[in-house]
Amino acid sequence: MREDLVIRRPQGLYCPPGDFYIDPWRAVDRAIITHAHADHARIGHRHYLASAAGEQVIRTRLGEINLQTLAYGETIEHNGVQISLHPAGHVLGSVQVRLQWRDAVWVVSGDYKLDADPTCDPFEPVACDTFITESTFGLPVYRWPSPATVSQQINAWWADNASNNRASVLYAYSLGKGQRVLASIDTSIGPIITHGSLNALNDVYRAAGVNLPATQTASDVQAADRQRALVLAPPAAAGSSWMRRFGQTSDAMASGWMRVRGARRRRGVDRGFVMSDHADWPSLLRAIDATGASRVIVTHGNTAVLIRWLQEQGLDAQAFETDYGHEGDAHDE
Ligand SMILES: [Zn+2]
Ligand SMILES: [Zn+2]
């Protein structure tokens, strides 16, 4: 019988022959990190392996760590397991992990998307026998509009607010979504103000060659000009004293959850823009199919519907219960 290359342990996803973990949620000796979002990259591991493209993002998030990096596609061997990292298209430097041991090949996706994103390298399908996939938006209702459509909607909303002397407050996660919004907006509409939690990451993206427009802090911008500004802030900044300086505002949220009407109401924002750094339902099916895998293990959120769909296609499908994502809206997307 074949040995599984990845199993679930209380600490996280574990590779028995290699004796290392992938995105573990408890402190371990050796961890491969797919990307720097908090549910995947945690402090406390003794040794980290991540992509060279994601190095500065992970260091910005985790501080002083013992980090080894690999270029995309570069292979190293650890305890007889060949390890390589391949772009996942989720955020800057995010990767899928390919493991080969004897004649078995497994790929752990981390978080991924197939939509075009000027701020990170595109998802690369990697052939494997077993594919461990996320399923944050693993329901048929989740289908994303084209990125160009969403940026037009954001620009139109901002321009309308600016002409009515209202600041446009857009909530977006500070790693990935924030930079993606910045890279796709019309900078002629007004000044762009970013919350402090985005600035260090914006600089990391710029240093990596990602073309982001100039941004300012709130105090850089005269009060009168703030009424025409786009204010980019993480959802956690809602209701903060920092937010009160903008006077009359319209607020909005950029998130895959905005696809569902109730989610916008729960957030209490005026507008919802459907922009996600995760695969939507059609992309999940397309990505899984492209791997050629006969066995699929599903992590994150909505696993049951996707598993049933895959089983109906004749695939061997099951779930791993993980600590990623958790409570719908709380997840980075
Ligand atoms: Zn993520
Ligand atoms: Zn995740």
Tab-separated table of C-alpha atoms and ligand atoms in Angstrom:
chain	number	residue	atom	x	y	z
A	1	MET	CA	0.000	0.000	0.000
A	2	ARG	CA	1.157	3.508	-0.774
A	3	GLU	CA	2.001	5.829	2.052
A	4	ASP	CA	0.281	9.217	2.092
A	5	LEU	CA	2.705	12.090	1.491
A	6	VAL	CA	0.624	14.514	3.552
A	7	ILE	CA	-1.518	13.724	6.566
A	8	ARG	CA	-3.288	15.890	9.119
A	9	ARG	CA	-1.718	16.087	12.546
A	10	PRO	CA	-2.826	18.255	15.489
A	11	GLN	CA	-0.039	20.721	14.562
A	12	GLY	CA	-1.000	20.932	10.896
A	13	LEU	CA	-0.508	19.257	7.512
A	14	TYR	CA	2.449	16.891	7.884
A	15	CYS	CA	4.679	14.982	5.443
A	16	PRO	CA	5.646	11.695	7.201
A	17	PRO	CA	8.604	10.627	5.026
A	18	GLY	CA	9.983	14.179	4.943
A	19	ASP	CA	9.252	14.977	8.607
A	20	PHE	CA	8.097	18.556	7.994
A	21	TYR	CA	4.863	20.531	7.999
A	22	ILE	CA	3.108	22.805	5.513
A	23	ASP	CA	1.470	25.968	6.941
A	24	PRO	CA	1.208	24.406	10.434
A	25	TRP	CA	-1.032	26.161	12.951
A	26	ARG	CA	1.090	25.135	15.939
A	27	ALA	CA	4.836	25.616	16.478
A	28	VAL	CA	6.956	22.894	14.802
A	29	ASP	CA	10.596	22.256	13.865
A	30	ARG	CA	10.304	22.565	10.092
A	31	ALA	CA	7.586	24.447	8.228
A	32	ILE	CA	7.048	25.183	4.543
A	33	ILE	CA	4.986	28.380	4.273
A	34	THR	CA	2.787	28.900	1.203
A	35	HIS	CA	2.143	32.608	1.850
A	36	ALA	CA	2.180	35.299	4.503
A	37	HIS	CA	-1.506	35.520	5.517
A	38	ALA	CA	-1.870	35.045	9.254
A	39	ASP	CA	-3.732	31.734	9.111
A	40	HIS	CA	-0.924	30.149	7.069
A	41	ALA	CA	2.240	31.885	8.318
A	42	ARG	CA	2.628	31.797	12.086
A	43	ILE	CA	5.486	32.638	14.371
A	44	GLY	CA	7.298	30.062	16.508
A	45	HIS	CA	8.623	27.504	14.021
A	46	ARG	CA	12.305	26.630	14.250
A	47	HIS	CA	12.944	26.561	10.502
A	48	TYR	CA	10.979	28.094	7.635
A	49	LEU	CA	11.034	27.400	3.909
A	50	ALA	CA	9.230	29.776	1.532
A	51	SER	CA	9.527	31.262	-1.950
A	52	ALA	CA	12.211	33.836	-2.681
A	53	ALA	CA	9.456	35.987	-4.217
A	54	GLY	CA	7.586	35.990	-0.909
A	55	GLU	CA	10.575	36.440	1.385
A	56	GLN	CA	10.153	40.118	2.208
A	57	VAL	CA	6.397	39.819	2.696
A	58	ILE	CA	6.901	36.982	5.176
A	59	ARG	CA	9.705	38.813	6.979
A	60	THR	CA	7.544	41.938	7.234
A	61	ARG	CA	4.772	39.869	8.786
A	62	LEU	CA	6.794	37.525	11.038
A	63	GLY	CA	9.911	39.529	11.934
A	64	GLU	CA	13.086	37.656	12.883
A	65	ILE	CA	12.786	34.045	11.632
A	66	ASN	CA	15.144	31.342	10.366
A	67	LEU	CA	14.048	31.412	6.730
A	68	GLN	CA	15.375	29.498	3.737
A	69	THR	CA	14.011	30.417	0.306
A	70	LEU	CA	13.595	28.696	-3.046
A	71	ALA	CA	13.121	30.168	-6.507
A	72	TYR	CA	9.953	28.978	-8.278
A	73	GLY	CA	10.538	25.486	-9.627
A	74	GLU	CA	13.863	24.998	-7.840
A	75	THR	CA	14.009	21.549	-6.214
A	76	ILE	CA	15.599	20.527	-2.938
A	77	GLU	CA	15.567	17.138	-1.279
A	78	HIS	CA	14.784	16.639	2.398
A	79	ASN	CA	14.788	13.130	3.921
A	80	GLY	CA	14.358	11.738	0.418
A	81	VAL	CA	11.373	13.961	-0.438
A	82	GLN	CA	11.822	16.329	-3.361
A	83	ILE	CA	10.309	19.733	-2.644
A	84	SER	CA	9.596	22.549	-5.079
A	85	LEU	CA	7.428	25.691	-4.960
A	86	HIS	CA	5.173	26.963	-7.754
A	87	PRO	CA	3.217	30.230	-8.051
A	88	ALA	CA	-0.341	30.183	-6.671
A	89	GLY	CA	-1.538	33.597	-7.928
A	90	HIS	CA	-2.963	34.513	-4.498
A	91	VAL	CA	-0.661	37.279	-3.142
A	92	LEU	CA	2.953	38.330	-3.770
A	93	GLY	CA	5.194	35.248	-3.466
A	94	SER	CA	2.359	32.803	-2.690
A	95	VAL	CA	3.096	29.236	-3.749
A	96	GLN	CA	1.801	25.728	-4.078
A	97	VAL	CA	4.075	23.040	-2.644
A	98	ARG	CA	4.986	20.075	-4.852
A	99	LEU	CA	6.248	16.960	-3.064
A	100	GLN	CA	7.666	13.901	-4.743
A	101	TRP	CA	8.632	10.714	-2.895
A	102	ARG	CA	9.469	7.587	-4.850
A	103	ASP	CA	6.893	7.670	-7.655
A	104	ALA	CA	4.197	9.623	-5.817
A	105	VAL	CA	3.571	13.337	-6.488
A	106	TRP	CA	1.401	15.486	-4.225
A	107	VAL	CA	0.670	19.204	-4.509
A	108	VAL	CA	-0.573	21.363	-1.623
A	109	SER	CA	-2.238	24.445	-3.106
A	110	GLY	CA	-2.252	26.869	-0.191
A	111	ASP	CA	-4.677	29.656	-1.204
A	112	TYR	CA	-4.902	30.391	-4.928
A	113	LYS	CA	-6.819	32.128	-7.683
A	114	LEU	CA	-6.792	31.968	-11.469
A	115	ASP	CA	-7.931	35.557	-12.167
A	116	ALA	CA	-5.396	38.007	-13.574
A	117	ASP	CA	-3.658	40.039	-10.868
A	118	PRO	CA	-0.912	42.555	-11.725
A	119	THR	CA	0.525	42.299	-8.192
A	120	CYS	CA	1.650	38.661	-8.187
A	121	ASP	CA	2.828	35.831	-10.418
A	122	PRO	CA	0.023	33.812	-12.057
A	123	PHE	CA	-1.155	30.400	-10.823
A	124	GLU	CA	0.742	27.556	-12.450
A	125	PRO	CA	-1.033	24.200	-12.828
A	126	VAL	CA	1.231	21.433	-11.497
A	127	ALA	CA	0.552	17.816	-12.489
A	128	CYS	CA	0.139	15.469	-9.517
A	129	ASP	CA	-1.533	12.284	-8.262
A	130	THR	CA	-3.055	13.948	-5.210
A	131	PHE	CA	-4.034	17.622	-5.016
A	132	ILE	CA	-4.785	19.288	-1.688
A	133	THR	CA	-6.959	22.275	-2.556
A	134	GLU	CA	-8.482	25.128	-0.640
A	135	SER	CA	-12.233	25.704	-1.002
A	136	THR	CA	-12.878	29.041	0.696
A	137	PHE	CA	-15.513	29.802	-1.955
A	138	GLY	CA	-16.431	26.206	-2.766
A	139	LEU	CA	-20.068	26.806	-3.631
A	140	PRO	CA	-21.561	27.297	-7.117
A	141	VAL	CA	-22.954	30.732	-6.131
A	142	TYR	CA	-19.419	32.128	-5.982
A	143	ARG	CA	-18.520	33.376	-9.464
A	144	TRP	CA	-16.374	36.439	-9.857
A	145	PRO	CA	-16.946	39.249	-12.345
A	146	SER	CA	-13.894	40.093	-14.447
A	147	PRO	CA	-11.236	42.146	-12.633
A	148	ALA	CA	-11.643	44.928	-15.226
A	149	THR	CA	-15.374	45.164	-14.473
A	150	VAL	CA	-14.727	45.459	-10.758
A	151	SER	CA	-12.110	48.201	-11.132
A	152	GLN	CA	-14.546	50.156	-13.319
A	153	GLN	CA	-17.164	49.838	-10.585
A	154	ILE	CA	-14.731	51.052	-7.941
A	155	ASN	CA	-13.613	53.996	-10.066
A	156	ALA	CA	-17.206	55.010	-10.851
A	157	TRP	CA	-18.154	54.875	-7.157
A	158	TRP	CA	-15.079	56.903	-6.177
A	159	ALA	CA	-15.649	59.520	-8.901
A	160	ASP	CA	-19.296	59.909	-7.895
A	161	ASN	CA	-18.368	60.381	-4.233
A	162	ALA	CA	-15.592	62.835	-5.124
A	163	SER	CA	-17.995	64.999	-7.113
A	164	ASN	CA	-20.305	65.025	-4.071
A	165	ASN	CA	-17.506	65.902	-1.631
A	166	ARG	CA	-17.569	62.573	0.137
A	167	ALA	CA	-14.431	60.613	0.923
A	168	SER	CA	-14.546	57.046	-0.416
A	169	VAL	CA	-13.583	54.593	2.293
A	170	LEU	CA	-12.756	51.184	0.855
A	171	TYR	CA	-12.112	48.300	3.235
A	172	ALA	CA	-9.678	45.731	1.885
A	173	TYR	CA	-7.240	43.367	3.579
A	174	SER	CA	-3.812	44.874	3.992
A	175	LEU	CA	-1.915	42.017	2.324
A	176	GLY	CA	-2.902	41.277	-1.248
A	177	LYS	CA	-6.305	42.883	-1.693
A	178	GLY	CA	-5.117	46.358	-0.789
A	179	GLN	CA	-2.278	46.262	-3.318
A	180	ARG	CA	-4.547	44.764	-5.952
A	181	VAL	CA	-7.022	47.632	-5.533
A	182	LEU	CA	-4.203	50.178	-5.726
A	183	ALA	CA	-2.792	48.638	-8.897
A	184	SER	CA	-6.111	48.876	-10.732
A	185	ILE	CA	-7.645	52.253	-9.875
A	186	ASP	CA	-7.811	55.512	-11.812
A	187	THR	CA	-5.386	57.791	-9.990
A	188	SER	CA	-6.705	60.916	-11.749
A	189	ILE	CA	-9.864	60.945	-9.595
A	190	GLY	CA	-8.233	62.202	-6.402
A	191	PRO	CA	-5.625	61.577	-3.734
A	192	ILE	CA	-5.144	58.079	-2.311
A	193	ILE	CA	-4.831	57.753	1.442
A	194	THR	CA	-3.721	54.467	2.972
A	195	HIS	CA	-4.111	53.278	6.539
A	196	GLY	CA	-0.790	52.671	8.301
A	197	SER	CA	-1.207	48.888	8.223
A	198	LEU	CA	-0.814	48.885	4.440
A	199	ASN	CA	2.270	51.052	4.079
A	200	ALA	CA	5.068	48.608	4.914
A	201	LEU	CA	3.537	45.975	2.638
A	202	ASN	CA	3.026	48.492	-0.173
A	203	ASP	CA	6.734	49.275	0.025
A	204	VAL	CA	7.603	45.559	-0.152
A	205	TYR	CA	5.444	45.223	-3.266
A	206	ARG	CA	7.053	48.298	-4.855
A	207	ALA	CA	10.533	46.951	-4.083
A	208	ALA	CA	9.531	43.705	-5.819
A	209	GLY	CA	8.750	45.695	-8.975
A	210	VAL	CA	4.959	45.848	-8.619
A	211	ASN	CA	3.669	49.110	-10.062
A	212	LEU	CA	1.617	50.820	-7.321
A	213	PRO	CA	0.533	54.476	-7.485
A	214	ALA	CA	1.781	57.057	-5.000
A	215	THR	CA	-0.145	56.979	-1.725
A	216	GLN	CA	-0.299	59.401	1.181
A	217	THR	CA	-1.003	59.254	4.887
A	218	ALA	CA	-4.100	61.032	6.191
A	219	SER	CA	-2.072	63.895	7.658
A	220	ASP	CA	-0.318	64.466	4.299
A	221	VAL	CA	-3.612	65.505	2.736
A	222	GLN	CA	-5.351	68.810	3.431
A	223	ALA	CA	-8.784	68.464	4.979
A	224	ALA	CA	-10.505	69.926	1.885
A	225	ASP	CA	-8.795	67.399	-0.401
A	226	ARG	CA	-9.731	64.476	1.826
A	227	GLN	CA	-13.300	64.848	0.536
A	228	ARG	CA	-12.131	63.659	-2.880
A	229	ALA	CA	-9.844	60.943	-1.582
A	230	LEU	CA	-9.955	57.203	-1.807
A	231	VAL	CA	-9.220	55.940	1.694
A	232	LEU	CA	-7.915	52.384	1.754
A	233	ALA	CA	-8.049	50.652	5.123
A	234	PRO	CA	-8.309	47.124	6.565
A	235	PRO	CA	-11.772	46.068	7.797
A	236	ALA	CA	-10.483	46.233	11.376
A	237	ALA	CA	-10.123	50.022	11.060
A	238	ALA	CA	-13.894	50.487	10.741
A	239	GLY	CA	-15.200	52.682	13.554
A	240	SER	CA	-11.711	53.682	14.693
A	241	SER	CA	-10.761	57.225	15.643
A	242	TRP	CA	-8.449	57.280	12.578
A	243	MET	CA	-11.564	56.930	10.431
A	244	ARG	CA	-13.393	59.884	12.025
A	245	ARG	CA	-11.134	62.507	10.453
A	246	PHE	CA	-12.689	62.005	7.028
A	247	GLY	CA	-16.013	63.633	7.802
A	248	GLN	CA	-18.735	62.636	5.377
A	249	THR	CA	-17.889	59.351	3.680
A	250	SER	CA	-19.286	56.567	1.603
A	251	ASP	CA	-17.885	53.200	2.575
A	252	ALA	CA	-17.446	49.933	0.718
A	253	MET	CA	-15.815	46.573	1.056
A	254	ALA	CA	-13.816	44.624	-1.554
A	255	SER	CA	-14.271	40.919	-0.896
A	256	GLY	CA	-15.483	37.683	-2.431
A	257	TRP	CA	-18.117	37.514	0.304
A	258	MET	CA	-19.766	40.557	-1.285
A	259	ARG	CA	-21.139	38.190	-3.918
A	260	VAL	CA	-23.848	37.377	-1.391
A	261	ARG	CA	-26.202	40.220	-0.526
A	262	GLY	CA	-26.500	39.414	3.193
A	263	ALA	CA	-22.739	39.710	3.655
A	264	ARG	CA	-22.742	43.388	2.669
A	265	ARG	CA	-25.610	44.107	5.042
A	266	ARG	CA	-23.818	42.318	7.881
A	267	ARG	CA	-20.770	44.463	7.245
A	268	GLY	CA	-22.934	47.558	7.306
A	269	VAL	CA	-21.213	49.153	4.304
A	270	ASP	CA	-22.846	51.188	1.516
A	271	ARG	CA	-21.315	49.185	-1.331
A	272	GLY	CA	-19.800	45.774	-1.874
A	273	PHE	CA	-17.270	45.052	-4.618
A	274	VAL	CA	-16.817	41.421	-5.543
A	275	MET	CA	-13.042	41.055	-5.576
A	276	SER	CA	-11.370	37.982	-4.173
A	277	ASP	CA	-7.855	36.587	-4.035
A	278	HIS	CA	-9.339	33.079	-3.920
A	279	ALA	CA	-10.599	30.865	-6.720
A	280	ASP	CA	-14.326	31.065	-7.419
A	281	TRP	CA	-16.314	27.870	-8.045
A	282	PRO	CA	-15.538	27.548	-11.789
A	283	SER	CA	-11.843	28.266	-11.117
A	284	LEU	CA	-11.666	25.609	-8.395
A	285	LEU	CA	-13.019	23.010	-10.806
A	286	ARG	CA	-10.701	24.175	-13.580
A	287	ALA	CA	-7.615	24.175	-11.337
A	288	ILE	CA	-8.374	20.714	-9.946
A	289	ASP	CA	-8.946	19.334	-13.430
A	290	ALA	CA	-5.683	20.858	-14.716
A	291	THR	CA	-3.627	18.909	-12.157
A	292	GLY	CA	-4.846	15.586	-13.528
A	293	ALA	CA	-5.063	14.342	-9.923
A	294	SER	CA	-7.174	11.253	-9.230
A	295	ARG	CA	-7.362	12.073	-5.536
A	296	VAL	CA	-8.345	15.465	-4.088
A	297	ILE	CA	-8.239	16.564	-0.464
A	298	VAL	CA	-10.179	19.723	0.346
A	299	THR	CA	-9.322	22.244	3.077
A	300	HIS	CA	-10.984	25.526	4.226
A	301	GLY	CA	-14.615	26.405	4.622
A	302	ASN	CA	-17.160	24.933	2.253
A	303	THR	CA	-15.787	21.445	1.692
A	304	ALA	CA	-18.897	19.239	1.522
A	305	VAL	CA	-20.410	20.496	-1.724
A	306	LEU	CA	-17.099	20.438	-3.566
A	307	ILE	CA	-16.301	16.937	-2.311
A	308	ARG	CA	-19.657	15.626	-3.458
A	309	TRP	CA	-19.209	17.249	-6.868
A	310	LEU	CA	-15.731	15.708	-7.265
A	311	GLN	CA	-16.958	12.275	-6.192
A	312	GLU	CA	-19.683	12.489	-8.817
A	313	GLN	CA	-16.910	13.024	-11.375
A	314	GLY	CA	-15.357	9.750	-10.229
A	315	LEU	CA	-12.528	11.286	-8.187
A	316	ASP	CA	-11.411	10.081	-4.798
A	317	ALA	CA	-12.254	13.158	-2.673
A	318	GLN	CA	-12.124	13.834	1.054
A	319	ALA	CA	-11.608	16.729	3.503
A	320	PHE	CA	-8.858	17.694	5.882
A	321	GLU	CA	-10.085	19.644	8.846
A	322	THR	CA	-7.675	22.573	9.177
A	323	ASP	CA	-7.329	25.768	11.161
A	324	TYR	CA	-7.236	27.882	7.992
A	325	GLY	CA	-9.823	30.490	7.249
A	326	HIS	CA	-12.339	29.428	9.837
A	327	GLU	CA	-15.263	31.769	10.152
A	328	GLY	CA	-16.140	32.887	6.653
A	329	ASP	CA	-15.727	36.621	6.771
A	330	ALA	CA	-12.762	36.528	9.137
A	331	HIS	CA	-10.611	34.906	6.480
A	332	ASP	CA	-8.322	36.970	4.342
A	333	GLU	CA	-9.720	36.979	0.888
B	1	ZN	ZN	-4.390	33.589	2.044
B	2	ZN	ZN	-6.174	30.584	3.713
